[in-house]
Amino acid sequence: VSALPAPFDRDAYELVRRGVFDGDEEVWRNRQGDFAFLHPRPETDYAAYVPRVSSLALTDYKKTRPVIARRFEKIAGQLGEKGRVLELGAADAAFLHHVAVERPGWELACVEVDQNTRAARDALSGLVQYETLEAAAASGDRFDRVCAFHVLEHVLEPAPFLRDCARCLLPGGRVIFEVPSLDDPLLWLYRCEAYEAFYFQRQHPYVYSAASLGRLLEENGFQVVETIHHQRYGLENHLQWLTEGKPGGRERFRELFADREAGYLADLERSGRADTAILVAELAGAPR
């Protein structure tokens, strides 16, 4: 516990699981239930990193364009008519392509080491690219928004990562972080054992929730200005897990419950217990 990043090194923990999706690590969760970590702490070679949805051939199911559109809809209020945005871990720059269409007044930049997706990034006119966050911070370029979607849960040492994010901000700038949440309803509401065995993975040494991500940001000099509960997966996926114990979806579920999907997602988000948390924060003491 003493090796955990602050403030989590001050929490009390209990063992909740032995073994994860792709390893033998233990899962420990704090007593308040808002943060979990793997022990021993796994090391991941991100030069060879392949997202699990790709390795399991799930990318056809999780259509990229609707996912990006819903994400943009959730944070659109944080993106005015013009500004400068830096996305960390941009992959093929799908989100930035969407920003270019919806907010053409924004200047775009990204951090991404993966050369397999370089061609897609190069296709975005005017995109400034850095190979590392440290390089972006050292460049002198500064941004109104620094975004990282499903990145922070991979970061073993979040304090220096967050310091470099802060260095990249213009005065009054904000960070936008999206992480998979420990409040996932398949874990807390349905208590789906098959999903729990799938959920924890070596590539995610830490699992946050909206509450614990907020504590991490505050510990590192930020103040949270908006918390967004975002339910990415709906009835089709949940019924697939509950009936067959595996990821994906089925056409029959999609057709049968098509008129209930939007309400189901909205109800979970209103509960404050969704599968994804998005937090917007600025440096503490920054003028509003």
PDB file of C-alpha atoms in Angstrom:
ATOM      1  CA  VAL A   1       0.000   0.000   0.000  1.00  0.00           C
ATOM      2  CA  SER A   2       2.851   2.390   0.769  1.00  0.00           C
ATOM      3  CA  ALA A   3       3.917   2.186  -2.901  1.00  0.00           C
ATOM      4  CA  LEU A   4       0.542   3.431  -4.145  1.00  0.00           C
ATOM      5  CA  PRO A   5       0.231   7.006  -5.404  1.00  0.00           C
ATOM      6  CA  ALA A   6      -1.166   9.521  -2.944  1.00  0.00           C
ATOM      7  CA  PRO A   7      -3.858   9.795  -1.690  1.00  0.00           C
ATOM      8  CA  PHE A   8      -4.519   6.062  -2.078  1.00  0.00           C
ATOM      9  CA  ASP A   9      -1.538   5.083   0.068  1.00  0.00           C
ATOM     10  CA  ARG A  10      -3.562   6.335   3.047  1.00  0.00           C
ATOM     11  CA  ASP A  11      -6.609   4.106   2.455  1.00  0.00           C
ATOM     12  CA  ALA A  12      -7.428   0.737   4.034  1.00  0.00           C
ATOM     13  CA  TYR A  13      -7.873  -2.197   1.637  1.00  0.00           C
ATOM     14  CA  GLU A  14      -9.374  -5.651   1.357  1.00  0.00           C
ATOM     15  CA  LEU A  15      -8.656  -8.470  -1.077  1.00  0.00           C
ATOM     16  CA  VAL A  16     -11.596  -8.914  -3.460  1.00  0.00           C
ATOM     17  CA  ARG A  17     -10.225 -11.183  -6.178  1.00  0.00           C
ATOM     18  CA  ARG A  18      -7.348 -13.545  -6.963  1.00  0.00           C
ATOM     19  CA  GLY A  19      -6.467 -13.530 -10.644  1.00  0.00           C
ATOM     20  CA  VAL A  20      -7.332 -11.124 -13.451  1.00  0.00           C
ATOM     21  CA  PHE A  21      -8.312 -11.558 -17.103  1.00  0.00           C
ATOM     22  CA  ASP A  22      -4.764 -12.000 -18.343  1.00  0.00           C
ATOM     23  CA  GLY A  23      -2.713 -12.767 -15.239  1.00  0.00           C
ATOM     24  CA  ASP A  24      -2.454 -13.999 -11.661  1.00  0.00           C
ATOM     25  CA  GLU A  25      -2.434 -10.634  -9.898  1.00  0.00           C
ATOM     26  CA  GLU A  26      -4.679  -9.978  -6.910  1.00  0.00           C
ATOM     27  CA  VAL A  27      -7.300  -7.226  -6.901  1.00  0.00           C
ATOM     28  CA  TRP A  28      -7.431  -5.069  -3.771  1.00  0.00           C
ATOM     29  CA  ARG A  29     -10.200  -2.515  -3.212  1.00  0.00           C
ATOM     30  CA  ASN A  30     -10.319   0.248  -0.635  1.00  0.00           C
ATOM     31  CA  ARG A  31     -12.922   0.131   2.118  1.00  0.00           C
ATOM     32  CA  GLN A  32     -14.958   2.994   0.640  1.00  0.00           C
ATOM     33  CA  GLY A  33     -15.194   1.053  -2.636  1.00  0.00           C
ATOM     34  CA  ASP A  34     -14.052   3.823  -4.975  1.00  0.00           C
ATOM     35  CA  PHE A  35     -10.548   2.623  -5.967  1.00  0.00           C
ATOM     36  CA  ALA A  36      -8.858  -0.703  -6.703  1.00  0.00           C
ATOM     37  CA  PHE A  37      -5.350  -1.785  -7.626  1.00  0.00           C
ATOM     38  CA  LEU A  38      -3.537  -4.903  -8.798  1.00  0.00           C
ATOM     39  CA  HIS A  39      -0.856  -6.623  -6.702  1.00  0.00           C
ATOM     40  CA  PRO A  40       1.879  -7.207  -7.544  1.00  0.00           C
ATOM     41  CA  ARG A  41       1.954  -4.145  -9.733  1.00  0.00           C
ATOM     42  CA  PRO A  42       2.160  -5.316 -13.365  1.00  0.00           C
ATOM     43  CA  GLU A  43       4.556  -3.887 -15.905  1.00  0.00           C
ATOM     44  CA  THR A  44       3.177  -3.411 -19.413  1.00  0.00           C
ATOM     45  CA  ASP A  45       5.171  -2.974 -22.605  1.00  0.00           C
ATOM     46  CA  TYR A  46       3.192  -0.194 -24.256  1.00  0.00           C
ATOM     47  CA  ALA A  47       5.379  -0.322 -27.353  1.00  0.00           C
ATOM     48  CA  ALA A  48       3.679  -3.662 -28.019  1.00  0.00           C
ATOM     49  CA  TYR A  49       0.333  -2.686 -26.486  1.00  0.00           C
ATOM     50  CA  VAL A  50      -2.773  -3.884 -28.328  1.00  0.00           C
ATOM     51  CA  PRO A  51      -6.126  -2.684 -26.939  1.00  0.00           C
ATOM     52  CA  ARG A  52      -8.164  -5.611 -25.671  1.00  0.00           C
ATOM     53  CA  VAL A  53     -11.128  -4.788 -27.914  1.00  0.00           C
ATOM     54  CA  SER A  54      -8.808  -5.302 -30.882  1.00  0.00           C
ATOM     55  CA  SER A  55      -7.246  -8.528 -29.608  1.00  0.00           C
ATOM     56  CA  LEU A  56     -10.734  -9.968 -28.951  1.00  0.00           C
ATOM     57  CA  ALA A  57     -12.092  -8.744 -32.318  1.00  0.00           C
ATOM     58  CA  LEU A  58     -14.670  -6.541 -30.596  1.00  0.00           C
ATOM     59  CA  THR A  59     -14.003  -3.390 -32.598  1.00  0.00           C
ATOM     60  CA  ASP A  60     -16.793  -4.195 -35.059  1.00  0.00           C
ATOM     61  CA  TYR A  61     -19.279  -4.240 -32.204  1.00  0.00           C
ATOM     62  CA  LYS A  62     -18.046  -1.103 -30.504  1.00  0.00           C
ATOM     63  CA  LYS A  63     -18.520   1.129 -33.525  1.00  0.00           C
ATOM     64  CA  THR A  64     -15.989   3.906 -33.268  1.00  0.00           C
ATOM     65  CA  ARG A  65     -17.994   6.727 -34.750  1.00  0.00           C
ATOM     66  CA  PRO A  66     -21.019   6.564 -32.393  1.00  0.00           C
ATOM     67  CA  VAL A  67     -18.689   6.161 -29.391  1.00  0.00           C
ATOM     68  CA  ILE A  68     -16.762   9.294 -30.380  1.00  0.00           C
ATOM     69  CA  ALA A  69     -19.968  11.212 -31.078  1.00  0.00           C
ATOM     70  CA  ARG A  70     -21.407  10.388 -27.638  1.00  0.00           C
ATOM     71  CA  ARG A  71     -18.142  11.344 -25.953  1.00  0.00           C
ATOM     72  CA  PHE A  72     -18.105  14.668 -27.776  1.00  0.00           C
ATOM     73  CA  GLU A  73     -21.726  15.283 -26.811  1.00  0.00           C
ATOM     74  CA  LYS A  74     -20.864  14.762 -23.137  1.00  0.00           C
ATOM     75  CA  ILE A  75     -18.015  17.297 -23.136  1.00  0.00           C
ATOM     76  CA  ALA A  76     -19.189  19.705 -25.848  1.00  0.00           C
ATOM     77  CA  GLY A  77     -19.937  22.323 -23.200  1.00  0.00           C
ATOM     78  CA  GLN A  78     -16.216  22.419 -22.383  1.00  0.00           C
ATOM     79  CA  LEU A  79     -15.275  23.223 -25.985  1.00  0.00           C
ATOM     80  CA  GLY A  80     -16.140  26.728 -27.127  1.00  0.00           C
ATOM     81  CA  GLU A  81     -15.918  28.035 -30.658  1.00  0.00           C
ATOM     82  CA  LYS A  82     -12.139  28.236 -30.711  1.00  0.00           C
ATOM     83  CA  GLY A  83      -9.098  27.271 -28.698  1.00  0.00           C
ATOM     84  CA  ARG A  84      -6.204  24.830 -28.601  1.00  0.00           C
ATOM     85  CA  VAL A  85      -6.634  21.179 -27.604  1.00  0.00           C
ATOM     86  CA  LEU A  86      -4.059  18.463 -26.897  1.00  0.00           C
ATOM     87  CA  GLU A  87      -5.207  14.841 -26.804  1.00  0.00           C
ATOM     88  CA  LEU A  88      -3.010  12.301 -25.011  1.00  0.00           C
ATOM     89  CA  GLY A  89      -3.060   8.764 -26.398  1.00  0.00           C
ATOM     90  CA  ALA A  90      -4.894   9.856 -29.532  1.00  0.00           C
ATOM     91  CA  ALA A  91      -4.425   6.578 -31.478  1.00  0.00           C
ATOM     92  CA  ASP A  92      -5.921   7.237 -34.932  1.00  0.00           C
ATOM     93  CA  ALA A  93      -7.087  10.732 -33.862  1.00  0.00           C
ATOM     94  CA  ALA A  94     -10.762   9.802 -34.301  1.00  0.00           C
ATOM     95  CA  PHE A  95     -11.785  12.229 -31.552  1.00  0.00           C
ATOM     96  CA  LEU A  96      -9.726  15.050 -33.025  1.00  0.00           C
ATOM     97  CA  HIS A  97     -11.180  14.377 -36.476  1.00  0.00           C
ATOM     98  CA  HIS A  98     -14.604  14.835 -34.853  1.00  0.00           C
ATOM     99  CA  VAL A  99     -13.499  18.069 -33.174  1.00  0.00           C
ATOM    100  CA  ALA A 100     -12.233  19.354 -36.529  1.00  0.00           C
ATOM    101  CA  VAL A 101     -15.731  18.918 -37.958  1.00  0.00           C
ATOM    102  CA  GLU A 102     -17.740  20.169 -34.975  1.00  0.00           C
ATOM    103  CA  ARG A 103     -15.350  22.917 -33.822  1.00  0.00           C
ATOM    104  CA  PRO A 104     -13.357  24.044 -36.881  1.00  0.00           C
ATOM    105  CA  GLY A 105     -11.972  27.010 -34.926  1.00  0.00           C
ATOM    106  CA  TRP A 106      -9.855  24.766 -32.704  1.00  0.00           C
ATOM    107  CA  GLU A 107      -6.141  24.110 -33.203  1.00  0.00           C
ATOM    108  CA  LEU A 108      -5.354  20.416 -32.740  1.00  0.00           C
ATOM    109  CA  ALA A 109      -2.399  18.548 -31.236  1.00  0.00           C
ATOM    110  CA  CYS A 110      -1.824  15.060 -29.909  1.00  0.00           C
ATOM    111  CA  VAL A 111       0.567  12.716 -28.138  1.00  0.00           C
ATOM    112  CA  GLU A 112       0.782   9.209 -29.571  1.00  0.00           C
ATOM    113  CA  VAL A 113       3.677   6.775 -29.853  1.00  0.00           C
ATOM    114  CA  ASP A 114       1.904   4.139 -31.979  1.00  0.00           C
ATOM    115  CA  GLN A 115       3.212   4.247 -35.535  1.00  0.00           C
ATOM    116  CA  ASN A 116       0.555   1.812 -36.780  1.00  0.00           C
ATOM    117  CA  THR A 117      -2.020   4.610 -36.549  1.00  0.00           C
ATOM    118  CA  ARG A 118       0.272   7.343 -37.849  1.00  0.00           C
ATOM    119  CA  ALA A 119      -1.306   7.467 -41.318  1.00  0.00           C
ATOM    120  CA  ALA A 120      -4.725   8.261 -39.846  1.00  0.00           C
ATOM    121  CA  ARG A 121      -3.236  11.066 -37.768  1.00  0.00           C
ATOM    122  CA  ASP A 122      -1.288  12.427 -40.723  1.00  0.00           C
ATOM    123  CA  ALA A 123      -4.558  12.655 -42.649  1.00  0.00           C
ATOM    124  CA  LEU A 124      -5.825  15.323 -40.233  1.00  0.00           C
ATOM    125  CA  SER A 125      -4.753  18.673 -41.638  1.00  0.00           C
ATOM    126  CA  GLY A 126      -2.865  20.935 -39.242  1.00  0.00           C
ATOM    127  CA  LEU A 127      -2.470  18.328 -36.490  1.00  0.00           C
ATOM    128  CA  VAL A 128       0.666  18.887 -34.396  1.00  0.00           C
ATOM    129  CA  GLN A 129       2.073  15.594 -33.102  1.00  0.00           C
ATOM    130  CA  TYR A 130       4.359  14.736 -30.170  1.00  0.00           C
ATOM    131  CA  GLU A 131       5.678  11.293 -29.321  1.00  0.00           C
ATOM    132  CA  THR A 132       5.566  11.832 -25.542  1.00  0.00           C
ATOM    133  CA  LEU A 133       3.799  14.016 -23.016  1.00  0.00           C
ATOM    134  CA  GLU A 134       7.195  15.149 -21.745  1.00  0.00           C
ATOM    135  CA  ALA A 135       8.050  16.393 -25.241  1.00  0.00           C
ATOM    136  CA  ALA A 136       4.777  18.299 -25.449  1.00  0.00           C
ATOM    137  CA  ALA A 137       5.360  19.889 -22.040  1.00  0.00           C
ATOM    138  CA  ALA A 138       8.939  20.857 -22.955  1.00  0.00           C
ATOM    139  CA  SER A 139       7.935  22.315 -26.328  1.00  0.00           C
ATOM    140  CA  GLY A 140       6.575  25.530 -24.891  1.00  0.00           C
ATOM    141  CA  ASP A 141       3.228  24.974 -26.626  1.00  0.00           C
ATOM    142  CA  ARG A 142       0.284  25.541 -24.304  1.00  0.00           C
ATOM    143  CA  PHE A 143      -3.350  24.521 -24.594  1.00  0.00           C
ATOM    144  CA  ASP A 144      -6.840  25.443 -23.441  1.00  0.00           C
ATOM    145  CA  ARG A 145      -7.791  21.788 -23.052  1.00  0.00           C
ATOM    146  CA  VAL A 146      -5.708  18.684 -22.400  1.00  0.00           C
ATOM    147  CA  CYS A 147      -7.747  15.503 -22.906  1.00  0.00           C
ATOM    148  CA  ALA A 148      -6.971  11.871 -22.111  1.00  0.00           C
ATOM    149  CA  PHE A 149      -9.599   9.228 -22.803  1.00  0.00           C
ATOM    150  CA  HIS A 150      -8.930   5.820 -21.244  1.00  0.00           C
ATOM    151  CA  VAL A 151      -5.285   6.642 -20.602  1.00  0.00           C
ATOM    152  CA  LEU A 152      -4.908   7.442 -16.906  1.00  0.00           C
ATOM    153  CA  GLU A 153      -5.788   3.915 -15.737  1.00  0.00           C
ATOM    154  CA  HIS A 154      -2.651   2.714 -17.568  1.00  0.00           C
ATOM    155  CA  VAL A 155      -0.328   5.209 -15.860  1.00  0.00           C
ATOM    156  CA  LEU A 156       1.711   3.645 -13.036  1.00  0.00           C
ATOM    157  CA  GLU A 157       2.951   6.990 -11.693  1.00  0.00           C
ATOM    158  CA  PRO A 158       0.123   9.508 -12.082  1.00  0.00           C
ATOM    159  CA  ALA A 159       1.771  12.376 -10.153  1.00  0.00           C
ATOM    160  CA  PRO A 160       4.476  13.202 -12.755  1.00  0.00           C
ATOM    161  CA  PHE A 161       1.940  12.596 -15.516  1.00  0.00           C
ATOM    162  CA  LEU A 162      -0.408  15.161 -13.981  1.00  0.00           C
ATOM    163  CA  ARG A 163       2.439  17.625 -13.451  1.00  0.00           C
ATOM    164  CA  ASP A 164       3.242  17.470 -17.151  1.00  0.00           C
ATOM    165  CA  CYS A 165      -0.441  17.920 -17.983  1.00  0.00           C
ATOM    166  CA  ALA A 166      -0.453  21.054 -15.832  1.00  0.00           C
ATOM    167  CA  ARG A 167       2.637  22.359 -17.635  1.00  0.00           C
ATOM    168  CA  CYS A 168       0.788  22.057 -20.949  1.00  0.00           C
ATOM    169  CA  LEU A 169      -2.118  24.270 -19.876  1.00  0.00           C
ATOM    170  CA  LEU A 170      -2.669  27.882 -20.793  1.00  0.00           C
ATOM    171  CA  PRO A 171      -3.883  30.142 -17.950  1.00  0.00           C
ATOM    172  CA  GLY A 172      -7.474  29.122 -17.284  1.00  0.00           C
ATOM    173  CA  GLY A 173      -6.966  25.849 -19.159  1.00  0.00           C
ATOM    174  CA  ARG A 174      -8.612  22.597 -18.144  1.00  0.00           C
ATOM    175  CA  VAL A 175      -7.910  18.875 -18.267  1.00  0.00           C
ATOM    176  CA  ILE A 176     -10.576  16.372 -19.310  1.00  0.00           C
ATOM    177  CA  PHE A 177     -10.000  12.789 -18.183  1.00  0.00           C
ATOM    178  CA  GLU A 178     -12.173   9.794 -19.046  1.00  0.00           C
ATOM    179  CA  VAL A 179     -11.603   6.481 -17.264  1.00  0.00           C
ATOM    180  CA  PRO A 180     -13.439   3.163 -16.905  1.00  0.00           C
ATOM    181  CA  SER A 181     -15.220   3.337 -13.580  1.00  0.00           C
ATOM    182  CA  LEU A 182     -15.365   0.934 -10.674  1.00  0.00           C
ATOM    183  CA  ASP A 183     -19.029   1.987 -10.475  1.00  0.00           C
ATOM    184  CA  ASP A 184     -19.768  -0.123 -13.567  1.00  0.00           C
ATOM    185  CA  PRO A 185     -23.318  -1.512 -13.085  1.00  0.00           C
ATOM    186  CA  LEU A 186     -22.271  -4.990 -14.220  1.00  0.00           C
ATOM    187  CA  LEU A 187     -20.067  -5.017 -11.112  1.00  0.00           C
ATOM    188  CA  TRP A 188     -22.195  -3.312  -8.452  1.00  0.00           C
ATOM    189  CA  LEU A 189     -25.790  -3.721  -9.677  1.00  0.00           C
ATOM    190  CA  TYR A 190     -25.826  -7.067 -11.469  1.00  0.00           C
ATOM    191  CA  ARG A 191     -22.761  -8.561  -9.757  1.00  0.00           C
ATOM    192  CA  CYS A 192     -21.950 -10.529 -12.894  1.00  0.00           C
ATOM    193  CA  GLU A 193     -19.155 -12.962 -12.017  1.00  0.00           C
ATOM    194  CA  ALA A 194     -18.178 -13.569 -15.644  1.00  0.00           C
ATOM    195  CA  TYR A 195     -17.837  -9.848 -16.191  1.00  0.00           C
ATOM    196  CA  GLU A 196     -15.776  -9.356 -13.032  1.00  0.00           C
ATOM    197  CA  ALA A 197     -13.361 -12.054 -14.233  1.00  0.00           C
ATOM    198  CA  PHE A 198     -13.098 -10.185 -17.541  1.00  0.00           C
ATOM    199  CA  TYR A 199     -13.059  -6.635 -16.156  1.00  0.00           C
ATOM    200  CA  PHE A 200      -9.812  -6.539 -14.195  1.00  0.00           C
ATOM    201  CA  GLN A 201      -6.762  -6.734 -16.455  1.00  0.00           C
ATOM    202  CA  ARG A 202      -3.001  -6.259 -16.260  1.00  0.00           C
ATOM    203  CA  GLN A 203      -3.096  -3.215 -18.531  1.00  0.00           C
ATOM    204  CA  HIS A 204      -5.112  -1.392 -15.848  1.00  0.00           C
ATOM    205  CA  PRO A 205      -2.988  -1.417 -12.671  1.00  0.00           C
ATOM    206  CA  TYR A 206      -5.427   1.047 -11.096  1.00  0.00           C
ATOM    207  CA  VAL A 207      -9.206   1.219 -11.380  1.00  0.00           C
ATOM    208  CA  TYR A 208     -10.792   4.553 -10.510  1.00  0.00           C
ATOM    209  CA  SER A 209     -14.285   5.881 -10.022  1.00  0.00           C
ATOM    210  CA  ALA A 210     -15.504   9.456 -10.295  1.00  0.00           C
ATOM    211  CA  ALA A 211     -14.897   9.904  -6.563  1.00  0.00           C
ATOM    212  CA  SER A 212     -11.362   8.494  -6.460  1.00  0.00           C
ATOM    213  CA  LEU A 213     -10.299  10.239  -9.671  1.00  0.00           C
ATOM    214  CA  GLY A 214     -11.457  13.477  -8.089  1.00  0.00           C
ATOM    215  CA  ARG A 215      -9.353  12.751  -5.014  1.00  0.00           C
ATOM    216  CA  LEU A 216      -6.317  12.034  -7.189  1.00  0.00           C
ATOM    217  CA  LEU A 217      -6.714  15.301  -9.077  1.00  0.00           C
ATOM    218  CA  GLU A 218      -7.136  17.319  -5.888  1.00  0.00           C
ATOM    219  CA  GLU A 219      -4.063  15.667  -4.384  1.00  0.00           C
ATOM    220  CA  ASN A 220      -2.083  16.880  -7.392  1.00  0.00           C
ATOM    221  CA  GLY A 221      -3.127  20.508  -7.411  1.00  0.00           C
ATOM    222  CA  PHE A 222      -6.323  20.447  -9.477  1.00  0.00           C
ATOM    223  CA  GLN A 223      -9.884  21.322  -8.589  1.00  0.00           C
ATOM    224  CA  VAL A 224     -12.749  19.459 -10.242  1.00  0.00           C
ATOM    225  CA  VAL A 225     -15.219  21.725 -12.039  1.00  0.00           C
ATOM    226  CA  GLU A 226     -17.474  19.086 -13.613  1.00  0.00           C
ATOM    227  CA  THR A 227     -18.161  15.380 -13.104  1.00  0.00           C
ATOM    228  CA  ILE A 228     -19.909  13.489 -15.898  1.00  0.00           C
ATOM    229  CA  HIS A 229     -21.245   9.956 -15.455  1.00  0.00           C
ATOM    230  CA  HIS A 230     -21.164   8.301 -18.874  1.00  0.00           C
ATOM    231  CA  GLN A 231     -22.690   4.879 -19.595  1.00  0.00           C
ATOM    232  CA  ARG A 232     -20.989   3.589 -22.730  1.00  0.00           C
ATOM    233  CA  TYR A 233     -22.524   0.112 -22.890  1.00  0.00           C
ATOM    234  CA  GLY A 234     -26.256  -0.492 -22.882  1.00  0.00           C
ATOM    235  CA  LEU A 235     -28.917  -3.172 -22.718  1.00  0.00           C
ATOM    236  CA  GLU A 236     -27.632  -5.221 -25.631  1.00  0.00           C
ATOM    237  CA  ASN A 237     -24.198  -5.632 -24.053  1.00  0.00           C
ATOM    238  CA  HIS A 238     -25.529  -6.130 -20.521  1.00  0.00           C
ATOM    239  CA  LEU A 239     -27.972  -8.825 -21.606  1.00  0.00           C
ATOM    240  CA  GLN A 240     -25.185 -10.563 -23.500  1.00  0.00           C
ATOM    241  CA  TRP A 241     -23.110 -10.687 -20.310  1.00  0.00           C
ATOM    242  CA  LEU A 242     -26.005 -11.766 -18.091  1.00  0.00           C
ATOM    243  CA  THR A 243     -27.243 -14.527 -20.410  1.00  0.00           C
ATOM    244  CA  GLU A 244     -24.033 -15.789 -22.020  1.00  0.00           C
ATOM    245  CA  GLY A 245     -21.226 -14.471 -19.831  1.00  0.00           C
ATOM    246  CA  LYS A 246     -19.218 -12.906 -22.639  1.00  0.00           C
ATOM    247  CA  PRO A 247     -18.699  -9.523 -24.316  1.00  0.00           C
ATOM    248  CA  GLY A 248     -20.324  -8.200 -27.442  1.00  0.00           C
ATOM    249  CA  GLY A 249     -23.986  -8.006 -28.340  1.00  0.00           C
ATOM    250  CA  ARG A 250     -26.786  -9.728 -30.222  1.00  0.00           C
ATOM    251  CA  GLU A 251     -29.066  -8.456 -32.939  1.00  0.00           C
ATOM    252  CA  ARG A 252     -32.139  -9.902 -31.214  1.00  0.00           C
ATOM    253  CA  PHE A 253     -31.461  -7.870 -28.065  1.00  0.00           C
ATOM    254  CA  ARG A 254     -30.831  -4.747 -30.135  1.00  0.00           C
ATOM    255  CA  GLU A 255     -34.126  -5.089 -31.990  1.00  0.00           C
ATOM    256  CA  LEU A 256     -36.225  -6.104 -28.994  1.00  0.00           C
ATOM    257  CA  PHE A 257     -35.142  -3.253 -26.728  1.00  0.00           C
ATOM    258  CA  ALA A 258     -34.377  -0.508 -29.260  1.00  0.00           C
ATOM    259  CA  ASP A 259     -36.956   1.868 -27.776  1.00  0.00           C
ATOM    260  CA  ARG A 260     -35.631   1.353 -24.228  1.00  0.00           C
ATOM    261  CA  GLU A 261     -31.916   1.879 -24.829  1.00  0.00           C
ATOM    262  CA  ALA A 262     -31.758   5.667 -24.417  1.00  0.00           C
ATOM    263  CA  GLY A 263     -33.806   5.609 -21.222  1.00  0.00           C
ATOM    264  CA  TYR A 264     -31.717   2.785 -19.767  1.00  0.00           C
ATOM    265  CA  LEU A 265     -28.469   4.669 -20.366  1.00  0.00           C
ATOM    266  CA  ALA A 266     -29.931   7.896 -18.975  1.00  0.00           C
ATOM    267  CA  ASP A 267     -31.200   6.192 -15.813  1.00  0.00           C
ATOM    268  CA  LEU A 268     -27.777   4.703 -15.068  1.00  0.00           C
ATOM    269  CA  GLU A 269     -26.077   8.049 -15.648  1.00  0.00           C
ATOM    270  CA  ARG A 270     -28.564   9.833 -13.379  1.00  0.00           C
ATOM    271  CA  SER A 271     -27.822   7.309 -10.643  1.00  0.00           C
ATOM    272  CA  GLY A 272     -24.190   8.450 -10.629  1.00  0.00           C
ATOM    273  CA  ARG A 273     -23.068   4.838 -11.061  1.00  0.00           C
ATOM    274  CA  ALA A 274     -22.038   4.348 -14.691  1.00  0.00           C
ATOM    275  CA  ASP A 275     -19.299   2.366 -16.430  1.00  0.00           C
ATOM    276  CA  THR A 276     -17.292   5.479 -17.322  1.00  0.00           C
ATOM    277  CA  ALA A 277     -16.357   8.643 -15.440  1.00  0.00           C
ATOM    278  CA  ILE A 278     -15.376  11.921 -17.099  1.00  0.00           C
ATOM    279  CA  LEU A 279     -13.873  14.625 -14.903  1.00  0.00           C
ATOM    280  CA  VAL A 280     -13.046  18.174 -15.931  1.00  0.00           C
ATOM    281  CA  ALA A 281     -10.556  20.015 -13.736  1.00  0.00           C
ATOM    282  CA  GLU A 282      -8.445  23.142 -13.618  1.00  0.00           C
ATOM    283  CA  LEU A 283      -5.472  24.117 -11.519  1.00  0.00           C
ATOM    284  CA  ALA A 284      -6.499  24.963  -7.969  1.00  0.00           C
ATOM    285  CA  GLY A 285      -6.762  28.689  -7.467  1.00  0.00           C
ATOM    286  CA  ALA A 286      -7.187  29.395 -11.176  1.00  0.00           C
ATOM    287  CA  PRO A 287      -9.495  32.352 -11.863  1.00  0.00           C
ATOM    288  CA  ARG A 288     -12.957  31.377 -13.077  1.00  0.00           C
TER     289      ARG A 288
END
